mmCIF file with all atom_site columns, C-alpha atoms and ligand atoms in Angstrom:
data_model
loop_
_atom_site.group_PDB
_atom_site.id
_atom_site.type_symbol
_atom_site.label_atom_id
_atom_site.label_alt_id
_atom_site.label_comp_id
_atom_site.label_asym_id
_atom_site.label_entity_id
_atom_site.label_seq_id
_atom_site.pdbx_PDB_ins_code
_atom_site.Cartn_x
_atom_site.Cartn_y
_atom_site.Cartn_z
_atom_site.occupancy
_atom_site.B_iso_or_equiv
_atom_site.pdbx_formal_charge
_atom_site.auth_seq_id
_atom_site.auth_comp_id
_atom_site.auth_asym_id
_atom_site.auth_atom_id
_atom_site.pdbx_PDB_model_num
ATOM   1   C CA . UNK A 1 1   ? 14.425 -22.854 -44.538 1.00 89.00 ? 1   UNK A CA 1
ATOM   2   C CA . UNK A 1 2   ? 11.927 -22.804 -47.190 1.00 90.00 ? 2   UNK A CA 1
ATOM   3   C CA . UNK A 1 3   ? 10.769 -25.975 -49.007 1.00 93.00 ? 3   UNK A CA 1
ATOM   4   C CA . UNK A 1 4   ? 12.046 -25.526 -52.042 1.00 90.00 ? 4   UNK A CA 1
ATOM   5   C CA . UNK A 1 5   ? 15.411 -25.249 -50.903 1.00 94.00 ? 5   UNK A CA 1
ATOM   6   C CA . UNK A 1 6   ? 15.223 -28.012 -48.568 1.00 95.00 ? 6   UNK A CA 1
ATOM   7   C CA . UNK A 1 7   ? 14.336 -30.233 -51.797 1.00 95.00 ? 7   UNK A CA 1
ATOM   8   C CA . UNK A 1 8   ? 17.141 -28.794 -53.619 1.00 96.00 ? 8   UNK A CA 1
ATOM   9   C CA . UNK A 1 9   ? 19.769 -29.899 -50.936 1.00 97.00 ? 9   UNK A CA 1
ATOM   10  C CA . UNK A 1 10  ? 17.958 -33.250 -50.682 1.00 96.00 ? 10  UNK A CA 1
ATOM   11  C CA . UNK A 1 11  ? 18.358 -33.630 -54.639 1.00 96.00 ? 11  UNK A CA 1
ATOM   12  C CA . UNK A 1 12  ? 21.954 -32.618 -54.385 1.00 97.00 ? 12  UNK A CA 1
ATOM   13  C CA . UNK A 1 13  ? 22.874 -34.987 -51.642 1.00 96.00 ? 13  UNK A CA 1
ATOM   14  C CA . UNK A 1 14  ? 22.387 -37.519 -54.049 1.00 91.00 ? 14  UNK A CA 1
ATOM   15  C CA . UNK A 1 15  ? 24.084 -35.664 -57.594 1.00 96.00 ? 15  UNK A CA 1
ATOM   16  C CA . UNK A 1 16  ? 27.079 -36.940 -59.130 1.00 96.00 ? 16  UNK A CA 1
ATOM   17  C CA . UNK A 1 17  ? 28.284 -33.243 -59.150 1.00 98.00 ? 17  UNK A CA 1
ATOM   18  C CA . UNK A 1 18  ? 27.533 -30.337 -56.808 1.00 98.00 ? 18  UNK A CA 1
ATOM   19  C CA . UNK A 1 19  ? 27.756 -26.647 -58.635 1.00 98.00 ? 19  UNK A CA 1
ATOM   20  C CA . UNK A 1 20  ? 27.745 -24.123 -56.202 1.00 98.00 ? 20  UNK A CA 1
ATOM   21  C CA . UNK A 1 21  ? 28.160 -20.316 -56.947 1.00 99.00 ? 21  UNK A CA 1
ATOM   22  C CA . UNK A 1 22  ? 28.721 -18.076 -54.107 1.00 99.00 ? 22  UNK A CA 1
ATOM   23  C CA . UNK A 1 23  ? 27.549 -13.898 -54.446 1.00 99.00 ? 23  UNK A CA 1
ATOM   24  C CA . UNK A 1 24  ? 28.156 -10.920 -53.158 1.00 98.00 ? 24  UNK A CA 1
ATOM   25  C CA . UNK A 1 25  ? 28.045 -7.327  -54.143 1.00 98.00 ? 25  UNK A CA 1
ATOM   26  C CA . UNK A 1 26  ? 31.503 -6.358  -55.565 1.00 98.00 ? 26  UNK A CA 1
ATOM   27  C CA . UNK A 1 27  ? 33.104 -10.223 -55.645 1.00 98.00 ? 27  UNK A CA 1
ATOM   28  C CA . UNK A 1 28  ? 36.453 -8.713  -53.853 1.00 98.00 ? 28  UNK A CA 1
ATOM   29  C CA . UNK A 1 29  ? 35.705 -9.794  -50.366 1.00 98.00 ? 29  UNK A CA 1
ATOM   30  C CA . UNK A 1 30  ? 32.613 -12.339 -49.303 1.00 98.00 ? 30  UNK A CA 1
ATOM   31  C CA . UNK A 1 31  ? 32.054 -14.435 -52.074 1.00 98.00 ? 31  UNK A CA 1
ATOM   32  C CA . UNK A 1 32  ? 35.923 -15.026 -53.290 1.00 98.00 ? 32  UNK A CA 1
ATOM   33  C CA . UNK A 1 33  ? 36.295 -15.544 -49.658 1.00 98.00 ? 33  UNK A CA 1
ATOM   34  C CA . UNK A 1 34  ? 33.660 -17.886 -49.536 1.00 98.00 ? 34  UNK A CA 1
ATOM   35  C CA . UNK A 1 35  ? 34.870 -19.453 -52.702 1.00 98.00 ? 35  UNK A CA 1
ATOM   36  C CA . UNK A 1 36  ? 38.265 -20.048 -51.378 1.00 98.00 ? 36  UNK A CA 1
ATOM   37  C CA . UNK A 1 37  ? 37.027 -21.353 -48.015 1.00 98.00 ? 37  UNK A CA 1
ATOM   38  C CA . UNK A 1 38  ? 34.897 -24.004 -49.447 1.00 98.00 ? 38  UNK A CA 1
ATOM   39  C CA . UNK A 1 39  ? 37.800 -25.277 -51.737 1.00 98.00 ? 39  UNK A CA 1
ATOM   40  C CA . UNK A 1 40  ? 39.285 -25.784 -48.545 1.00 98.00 ? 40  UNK A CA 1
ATOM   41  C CA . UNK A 1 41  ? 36.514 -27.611 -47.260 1.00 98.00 ? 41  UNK A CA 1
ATOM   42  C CA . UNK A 1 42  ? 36.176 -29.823 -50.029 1.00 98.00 ? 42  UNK A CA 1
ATOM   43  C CA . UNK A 1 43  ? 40.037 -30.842 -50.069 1.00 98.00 ? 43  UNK A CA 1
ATOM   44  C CA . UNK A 1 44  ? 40.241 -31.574 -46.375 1.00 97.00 ? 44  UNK A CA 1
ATOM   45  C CA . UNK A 1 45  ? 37.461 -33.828 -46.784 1.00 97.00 ? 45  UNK A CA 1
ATOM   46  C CA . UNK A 1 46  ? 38.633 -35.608 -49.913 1.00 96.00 ? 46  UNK A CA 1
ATOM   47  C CA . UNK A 1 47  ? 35.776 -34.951 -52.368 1.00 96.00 ? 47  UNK A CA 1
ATOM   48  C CA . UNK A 1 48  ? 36.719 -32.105 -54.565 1.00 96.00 ? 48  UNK A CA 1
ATOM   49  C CA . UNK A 1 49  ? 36.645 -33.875 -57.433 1.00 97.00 ? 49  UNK A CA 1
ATOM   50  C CA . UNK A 1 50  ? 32.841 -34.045 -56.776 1.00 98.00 ? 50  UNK A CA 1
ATOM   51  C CA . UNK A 1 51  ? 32.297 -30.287 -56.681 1.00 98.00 ? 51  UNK A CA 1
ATOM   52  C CA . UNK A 1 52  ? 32.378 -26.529 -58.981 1.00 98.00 ? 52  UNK A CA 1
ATOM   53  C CA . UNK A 1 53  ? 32.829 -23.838 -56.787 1.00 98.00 ? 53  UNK A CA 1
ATOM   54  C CA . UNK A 1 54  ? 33.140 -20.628 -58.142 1.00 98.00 ? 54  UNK A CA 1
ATOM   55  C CA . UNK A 1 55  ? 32.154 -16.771 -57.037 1.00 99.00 ? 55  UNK A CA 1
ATOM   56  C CA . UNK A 1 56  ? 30.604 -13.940 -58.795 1.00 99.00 ? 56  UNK A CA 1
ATOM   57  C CA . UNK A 1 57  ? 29.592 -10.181 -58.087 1.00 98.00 ? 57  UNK A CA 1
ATOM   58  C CA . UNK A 1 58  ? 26.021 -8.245  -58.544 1.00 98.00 ? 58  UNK A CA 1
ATOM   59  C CA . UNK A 1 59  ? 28.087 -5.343  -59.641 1.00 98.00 ? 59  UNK A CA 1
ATOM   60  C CA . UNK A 1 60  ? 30.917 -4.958  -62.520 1.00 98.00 ? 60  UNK A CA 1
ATOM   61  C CA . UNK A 1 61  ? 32.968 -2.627  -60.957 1.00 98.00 ? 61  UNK A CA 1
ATOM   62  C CA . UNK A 1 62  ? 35.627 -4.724  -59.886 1.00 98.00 ? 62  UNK A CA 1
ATOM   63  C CA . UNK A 1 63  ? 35.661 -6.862  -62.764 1.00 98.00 ? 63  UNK A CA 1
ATOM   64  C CA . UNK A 1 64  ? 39.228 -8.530  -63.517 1.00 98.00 ? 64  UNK A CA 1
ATOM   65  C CA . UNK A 1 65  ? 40.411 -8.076  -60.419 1.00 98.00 ? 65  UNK A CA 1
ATOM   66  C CA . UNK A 1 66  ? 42.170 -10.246 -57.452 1.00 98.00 ? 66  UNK A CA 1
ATOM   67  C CA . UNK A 1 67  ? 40.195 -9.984  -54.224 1.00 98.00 ? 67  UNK A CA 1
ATOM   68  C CA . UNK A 1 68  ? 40.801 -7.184  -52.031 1.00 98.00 ? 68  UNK A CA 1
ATOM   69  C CA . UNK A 1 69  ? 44.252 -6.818  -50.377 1.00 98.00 ? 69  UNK A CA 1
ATOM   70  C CA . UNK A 1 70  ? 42.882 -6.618  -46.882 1.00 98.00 ? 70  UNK A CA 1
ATOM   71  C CA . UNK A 1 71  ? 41.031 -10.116 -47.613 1.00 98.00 ? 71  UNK A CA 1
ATOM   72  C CA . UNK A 1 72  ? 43.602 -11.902 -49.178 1.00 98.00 ? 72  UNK A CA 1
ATOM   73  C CA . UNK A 1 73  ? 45.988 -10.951 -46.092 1.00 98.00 ? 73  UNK A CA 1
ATOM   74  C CA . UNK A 1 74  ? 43.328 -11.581 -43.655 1.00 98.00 ? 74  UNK A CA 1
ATOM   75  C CA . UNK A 1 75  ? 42.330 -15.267 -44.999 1.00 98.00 ? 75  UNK A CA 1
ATOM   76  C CA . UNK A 1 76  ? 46.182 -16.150 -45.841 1.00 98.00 ? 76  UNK A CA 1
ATOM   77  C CA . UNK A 1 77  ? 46.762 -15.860 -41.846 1.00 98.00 ? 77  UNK A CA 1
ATOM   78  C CA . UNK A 1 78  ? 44.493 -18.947 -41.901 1.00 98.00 ? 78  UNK A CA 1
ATOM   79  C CA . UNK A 1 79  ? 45.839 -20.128 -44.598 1.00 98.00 ? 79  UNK A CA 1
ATOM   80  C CA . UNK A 1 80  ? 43.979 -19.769 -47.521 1.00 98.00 ? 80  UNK A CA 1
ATOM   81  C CA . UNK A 1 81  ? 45.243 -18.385 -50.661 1.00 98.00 ? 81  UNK A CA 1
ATOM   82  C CA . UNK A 1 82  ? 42.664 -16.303 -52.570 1.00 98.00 ? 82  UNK A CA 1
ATOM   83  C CA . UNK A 1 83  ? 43.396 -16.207 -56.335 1.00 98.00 ? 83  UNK A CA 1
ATOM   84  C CA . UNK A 1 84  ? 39.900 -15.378 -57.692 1.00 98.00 ? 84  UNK A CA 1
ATOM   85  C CA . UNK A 1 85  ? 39.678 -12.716 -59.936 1.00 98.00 ? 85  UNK A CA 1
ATOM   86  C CA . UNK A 1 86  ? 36.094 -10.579 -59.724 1.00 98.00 ? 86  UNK A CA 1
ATOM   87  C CA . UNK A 1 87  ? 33.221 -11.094 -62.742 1.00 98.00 ? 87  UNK A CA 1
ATOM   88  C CA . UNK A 1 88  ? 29.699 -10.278 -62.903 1.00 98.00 ? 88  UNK A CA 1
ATOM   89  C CA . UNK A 1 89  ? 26.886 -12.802 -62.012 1.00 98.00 ? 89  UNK A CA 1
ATOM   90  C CA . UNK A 1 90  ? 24.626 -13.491 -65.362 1.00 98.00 ? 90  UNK A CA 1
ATOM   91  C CA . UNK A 1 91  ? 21.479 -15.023 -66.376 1.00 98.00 ? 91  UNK A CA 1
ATOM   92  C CA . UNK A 1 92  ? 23.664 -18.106 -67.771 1.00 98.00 ? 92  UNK A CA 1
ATOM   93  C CA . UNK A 1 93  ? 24.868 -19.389 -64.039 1.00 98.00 ? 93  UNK A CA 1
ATOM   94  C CA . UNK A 1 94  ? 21.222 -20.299 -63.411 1.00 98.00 ? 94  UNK A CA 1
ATOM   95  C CA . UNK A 1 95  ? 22.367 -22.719 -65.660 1.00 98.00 ? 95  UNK A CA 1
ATOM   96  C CA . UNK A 1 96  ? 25.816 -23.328 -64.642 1.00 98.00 ? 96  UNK A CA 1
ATOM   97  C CA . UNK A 1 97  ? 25.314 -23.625 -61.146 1.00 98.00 ? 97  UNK A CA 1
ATOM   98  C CA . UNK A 1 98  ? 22.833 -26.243 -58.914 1.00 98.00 ? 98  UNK A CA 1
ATOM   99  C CA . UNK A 1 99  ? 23.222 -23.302 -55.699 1.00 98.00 ? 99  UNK A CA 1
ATOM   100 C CA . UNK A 1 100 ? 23.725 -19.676 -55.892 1.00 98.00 ? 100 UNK A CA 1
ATOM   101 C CA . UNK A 1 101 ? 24.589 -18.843 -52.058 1.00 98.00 ? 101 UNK A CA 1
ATOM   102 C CA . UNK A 1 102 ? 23.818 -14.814 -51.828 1.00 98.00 ? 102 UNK A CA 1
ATOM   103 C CA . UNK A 1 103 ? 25.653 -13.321 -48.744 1.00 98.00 ? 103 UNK A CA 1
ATOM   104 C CA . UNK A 1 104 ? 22.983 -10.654 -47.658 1.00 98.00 ? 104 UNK A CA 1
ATOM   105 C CA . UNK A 1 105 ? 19.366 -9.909  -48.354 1.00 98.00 ? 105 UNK A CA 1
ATOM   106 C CA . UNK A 1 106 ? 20.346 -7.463  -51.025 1.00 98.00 ? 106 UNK A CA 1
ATOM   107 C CA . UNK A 1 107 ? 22.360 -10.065 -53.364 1.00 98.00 ? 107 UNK A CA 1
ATOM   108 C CA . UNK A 1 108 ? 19.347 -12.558 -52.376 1.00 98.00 ? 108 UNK A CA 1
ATOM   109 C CA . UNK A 1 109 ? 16.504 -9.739  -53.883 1.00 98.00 ? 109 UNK A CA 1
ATOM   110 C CA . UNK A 1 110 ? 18.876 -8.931  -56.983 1.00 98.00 ? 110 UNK A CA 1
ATOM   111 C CA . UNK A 1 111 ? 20.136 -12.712 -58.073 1.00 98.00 ? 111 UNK A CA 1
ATOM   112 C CA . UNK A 1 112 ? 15.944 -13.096 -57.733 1.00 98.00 ? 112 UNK A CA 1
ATOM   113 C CA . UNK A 1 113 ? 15.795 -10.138 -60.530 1.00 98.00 ? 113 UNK A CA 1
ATOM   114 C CA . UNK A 1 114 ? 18.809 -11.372 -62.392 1.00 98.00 ? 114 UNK A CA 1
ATOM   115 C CA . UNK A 1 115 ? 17.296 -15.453 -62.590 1.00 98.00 ? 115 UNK A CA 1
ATOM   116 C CA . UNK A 1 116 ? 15.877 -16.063 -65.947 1.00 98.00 ? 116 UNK A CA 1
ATOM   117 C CA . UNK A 1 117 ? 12.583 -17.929 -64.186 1.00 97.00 ? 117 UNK A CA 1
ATOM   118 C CA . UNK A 1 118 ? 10.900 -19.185 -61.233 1.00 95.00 ? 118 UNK A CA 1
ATOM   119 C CA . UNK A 1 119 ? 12.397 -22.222 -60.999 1.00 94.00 ? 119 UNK A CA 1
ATOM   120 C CA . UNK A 1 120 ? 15.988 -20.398 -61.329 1.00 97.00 ? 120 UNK A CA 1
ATOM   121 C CA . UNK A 1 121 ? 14.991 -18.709 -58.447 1.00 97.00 ? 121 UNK A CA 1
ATOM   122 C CA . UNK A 1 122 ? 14.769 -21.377 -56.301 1.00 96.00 ? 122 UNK A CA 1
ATOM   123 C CA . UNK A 1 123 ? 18.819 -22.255 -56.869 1.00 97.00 ? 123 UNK A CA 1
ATOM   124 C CA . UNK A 1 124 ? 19.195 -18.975 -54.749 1.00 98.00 ? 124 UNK A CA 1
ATOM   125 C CA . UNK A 1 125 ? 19.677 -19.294 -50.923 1.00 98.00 ? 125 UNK A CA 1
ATOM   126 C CA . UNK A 1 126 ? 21.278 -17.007 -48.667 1.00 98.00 ? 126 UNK A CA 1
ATOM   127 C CA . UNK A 1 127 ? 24.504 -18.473 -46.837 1.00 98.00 ? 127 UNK A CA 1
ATOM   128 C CA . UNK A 1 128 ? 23.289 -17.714 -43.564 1.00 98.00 ? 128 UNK A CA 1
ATOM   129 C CA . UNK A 1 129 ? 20.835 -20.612 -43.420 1.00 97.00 ? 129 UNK A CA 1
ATOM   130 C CA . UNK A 1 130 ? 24.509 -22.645 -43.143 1.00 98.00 ? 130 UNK A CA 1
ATOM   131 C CA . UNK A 1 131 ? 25.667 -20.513 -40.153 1.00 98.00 ? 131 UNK A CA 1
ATOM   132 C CA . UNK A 1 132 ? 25.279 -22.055 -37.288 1.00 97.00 ? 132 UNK A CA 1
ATOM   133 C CA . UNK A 1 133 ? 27.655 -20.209 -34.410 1.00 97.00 ? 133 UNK A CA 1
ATOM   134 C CA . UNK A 1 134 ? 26.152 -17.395 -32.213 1.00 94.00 ? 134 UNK A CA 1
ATOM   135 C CA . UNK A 1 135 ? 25.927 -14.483 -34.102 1.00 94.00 ? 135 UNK A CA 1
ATOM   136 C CA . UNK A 1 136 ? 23.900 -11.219 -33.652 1.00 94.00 ? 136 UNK A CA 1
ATOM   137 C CA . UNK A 1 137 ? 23.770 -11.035 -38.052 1.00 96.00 ? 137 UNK A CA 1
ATOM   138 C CA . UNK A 1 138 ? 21.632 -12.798 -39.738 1.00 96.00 ? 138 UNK A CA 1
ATOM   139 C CA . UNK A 1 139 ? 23.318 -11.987 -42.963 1.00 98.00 ? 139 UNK A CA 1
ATOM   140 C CA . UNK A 1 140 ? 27.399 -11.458 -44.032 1.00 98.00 ? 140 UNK A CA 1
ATOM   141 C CA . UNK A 1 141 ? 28.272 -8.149  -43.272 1.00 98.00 ? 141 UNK A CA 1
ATOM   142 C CA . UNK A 1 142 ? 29.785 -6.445  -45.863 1.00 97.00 ? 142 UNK A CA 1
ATOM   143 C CA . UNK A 1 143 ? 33.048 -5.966  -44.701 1.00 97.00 ? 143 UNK A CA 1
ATOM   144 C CA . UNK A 1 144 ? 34.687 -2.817  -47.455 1.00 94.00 ? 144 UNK A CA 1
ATOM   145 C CA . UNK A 1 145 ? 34.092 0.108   -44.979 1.00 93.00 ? 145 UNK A CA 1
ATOM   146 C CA . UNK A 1 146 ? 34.697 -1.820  -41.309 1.00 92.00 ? 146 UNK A CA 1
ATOM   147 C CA . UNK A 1 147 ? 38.301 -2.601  -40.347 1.00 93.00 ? 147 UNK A CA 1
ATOM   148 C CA . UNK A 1 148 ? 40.441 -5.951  -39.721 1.00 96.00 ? 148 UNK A CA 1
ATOM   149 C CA . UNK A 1 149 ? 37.393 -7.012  -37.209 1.00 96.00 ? 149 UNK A CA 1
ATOM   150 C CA . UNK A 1 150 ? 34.858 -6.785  -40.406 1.00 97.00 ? 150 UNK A CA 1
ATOM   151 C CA . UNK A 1 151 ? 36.916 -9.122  -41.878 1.00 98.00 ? 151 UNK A CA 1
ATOM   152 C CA . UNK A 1 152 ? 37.752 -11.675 -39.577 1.00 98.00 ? 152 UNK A CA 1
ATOM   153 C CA . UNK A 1 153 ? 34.078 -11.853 -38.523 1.00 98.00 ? 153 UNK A CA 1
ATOM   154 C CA . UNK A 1 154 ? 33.096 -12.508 -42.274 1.00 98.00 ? 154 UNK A CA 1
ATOM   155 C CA . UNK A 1 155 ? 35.604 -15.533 -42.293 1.00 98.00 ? 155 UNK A CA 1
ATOM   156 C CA . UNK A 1 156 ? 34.644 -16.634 -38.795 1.00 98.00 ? 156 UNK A CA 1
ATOM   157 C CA . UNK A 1 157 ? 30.946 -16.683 -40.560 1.00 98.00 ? 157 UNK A CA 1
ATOM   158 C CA . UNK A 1 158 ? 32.283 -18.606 -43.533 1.00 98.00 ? 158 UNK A CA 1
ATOM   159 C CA . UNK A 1 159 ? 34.401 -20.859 -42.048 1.00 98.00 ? 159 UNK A CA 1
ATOM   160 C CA . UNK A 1 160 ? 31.639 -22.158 -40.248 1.00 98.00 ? 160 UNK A CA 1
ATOM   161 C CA . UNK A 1 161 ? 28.651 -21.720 -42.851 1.00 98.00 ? 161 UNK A CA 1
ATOM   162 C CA . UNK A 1 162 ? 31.019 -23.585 -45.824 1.00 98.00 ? 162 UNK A CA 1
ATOM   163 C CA . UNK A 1 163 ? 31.462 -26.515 -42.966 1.00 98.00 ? 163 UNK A CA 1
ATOM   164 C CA . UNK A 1 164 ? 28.041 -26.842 -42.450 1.00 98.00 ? 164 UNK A CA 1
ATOM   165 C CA . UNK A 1 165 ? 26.839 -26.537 -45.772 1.00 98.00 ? 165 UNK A CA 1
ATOM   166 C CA . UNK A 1 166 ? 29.315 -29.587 -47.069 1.00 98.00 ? 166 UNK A CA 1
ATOM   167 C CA . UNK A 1 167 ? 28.522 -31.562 -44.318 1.00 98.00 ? 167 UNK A CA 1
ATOM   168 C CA . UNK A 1 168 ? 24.758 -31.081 -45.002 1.00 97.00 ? 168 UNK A CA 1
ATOM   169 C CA . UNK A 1 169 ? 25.329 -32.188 -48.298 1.00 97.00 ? 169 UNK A CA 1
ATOM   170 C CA . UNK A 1 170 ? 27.452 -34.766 -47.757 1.00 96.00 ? 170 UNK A CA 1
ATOM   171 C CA . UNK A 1 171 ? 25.653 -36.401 -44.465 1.00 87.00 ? 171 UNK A CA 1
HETATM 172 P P1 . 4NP B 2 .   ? 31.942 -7.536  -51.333 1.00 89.39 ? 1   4NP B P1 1
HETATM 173 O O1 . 4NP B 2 .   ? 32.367 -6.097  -50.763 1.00 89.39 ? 1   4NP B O1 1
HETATM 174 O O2 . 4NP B 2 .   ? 30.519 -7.374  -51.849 1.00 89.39 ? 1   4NP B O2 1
HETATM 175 O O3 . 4NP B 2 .   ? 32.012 -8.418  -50.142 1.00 89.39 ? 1   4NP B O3 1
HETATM 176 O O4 . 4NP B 2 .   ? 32.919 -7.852  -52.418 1.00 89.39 ? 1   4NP B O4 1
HETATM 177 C C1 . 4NP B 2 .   ? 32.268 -4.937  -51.547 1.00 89.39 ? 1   4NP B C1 1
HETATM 178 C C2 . 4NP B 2 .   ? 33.329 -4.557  -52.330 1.00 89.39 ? 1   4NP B C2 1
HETATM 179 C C3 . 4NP B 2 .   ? 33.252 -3.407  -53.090 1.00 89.39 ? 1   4NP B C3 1
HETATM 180 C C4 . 4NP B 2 .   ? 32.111 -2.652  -53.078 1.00 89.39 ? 1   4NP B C4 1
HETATM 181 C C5 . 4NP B 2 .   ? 31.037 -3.026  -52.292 1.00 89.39 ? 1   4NP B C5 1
HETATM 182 C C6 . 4NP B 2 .   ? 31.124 -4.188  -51.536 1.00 89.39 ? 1   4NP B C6 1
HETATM 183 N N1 . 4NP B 2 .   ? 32.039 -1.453  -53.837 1.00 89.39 ? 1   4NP B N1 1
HETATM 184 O O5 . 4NP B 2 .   ? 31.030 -0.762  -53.751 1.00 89.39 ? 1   4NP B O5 1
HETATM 185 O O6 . 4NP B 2 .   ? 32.989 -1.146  -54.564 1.00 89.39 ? 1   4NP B O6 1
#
């Protein structure tokens, strides 16, 4: 984990509020997933009111819309309802947000080209420094073109990354 970002968790661990935006490319399957599964973190632990969580795509293609079908059915088996509907990352959540959590190296290089300075960029960390289970990625893997496995292993990777990152926070 690079320095800056370990001083940015240590400066959170003490904020009144934690603002945490989660990306991905399209914002129909990792990051609303991601979104949801942190709410759920954050209930079950009892300190909600102390966190923003919201989600946000690199690309406008889906903007508007409710997270893909296959997601929503694949996370509502665990029980989480995603009602997130998809918008476009912008310069202004550098401000909005304390952590913008990019899902694969390719969100990570673009949020660096979208941040409106260096010290924007270091808000952005990928999620996969909170993954902790034994995994051959090192990243979330898109899941649009796999089938139900894609997704399942992108909420097995979230489920546990979302844990870890409140609990790191929260410590
Ligand atoms: P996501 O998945 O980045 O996890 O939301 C994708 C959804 C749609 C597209 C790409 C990735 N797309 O190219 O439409």
């Amino acid at each position: 984990m690079k320095t800056s970002t370990k001083k940015l968790l240590d400066r959170l661990r003490n904020a009144e509020k934690i603002r945490v935006l989660f990306v991905c490319l399209g914002n129909i399957c990792r990051s609303p997933a991601a979104e949801a599964l942190m709410l759920d973190s954050v209930e079950r632990h009892g300190d909600n009111w102390r966190w923003e969580i919201d989600s946000a795509g690199i690309g406008s293609w889906h903007i508007g819309q409710l997270a893909d079908k296959r997601m929503r059915v694949h996370a509502q088996r665990r029980g989480y309802t995603l009602t997130h509907r998809a918008r476009q990352v912008s310069p202004i959540d550098f401000e909005r947000f304390d952590l913008i959590i990019a899902m694969d190296a390719q969100n990570e290089s673009d949020l660096h080209d979208i941040a409106p300075s260096p010290e924007a960029c270091d808000r952005i960390v990928r999620m996969n420094e909170f993954v902790d289970m034994t995994t051959r990625y090192d990243y979330i893997p898109d899941p649009y073109y796999e089938g139900a496995e894609g997704f399942e292993l992108v909420l097995d990777l979230l489920e546990n990354g979302t844990e870890n990152l409140h609990r790191i926070l929260t410590e």
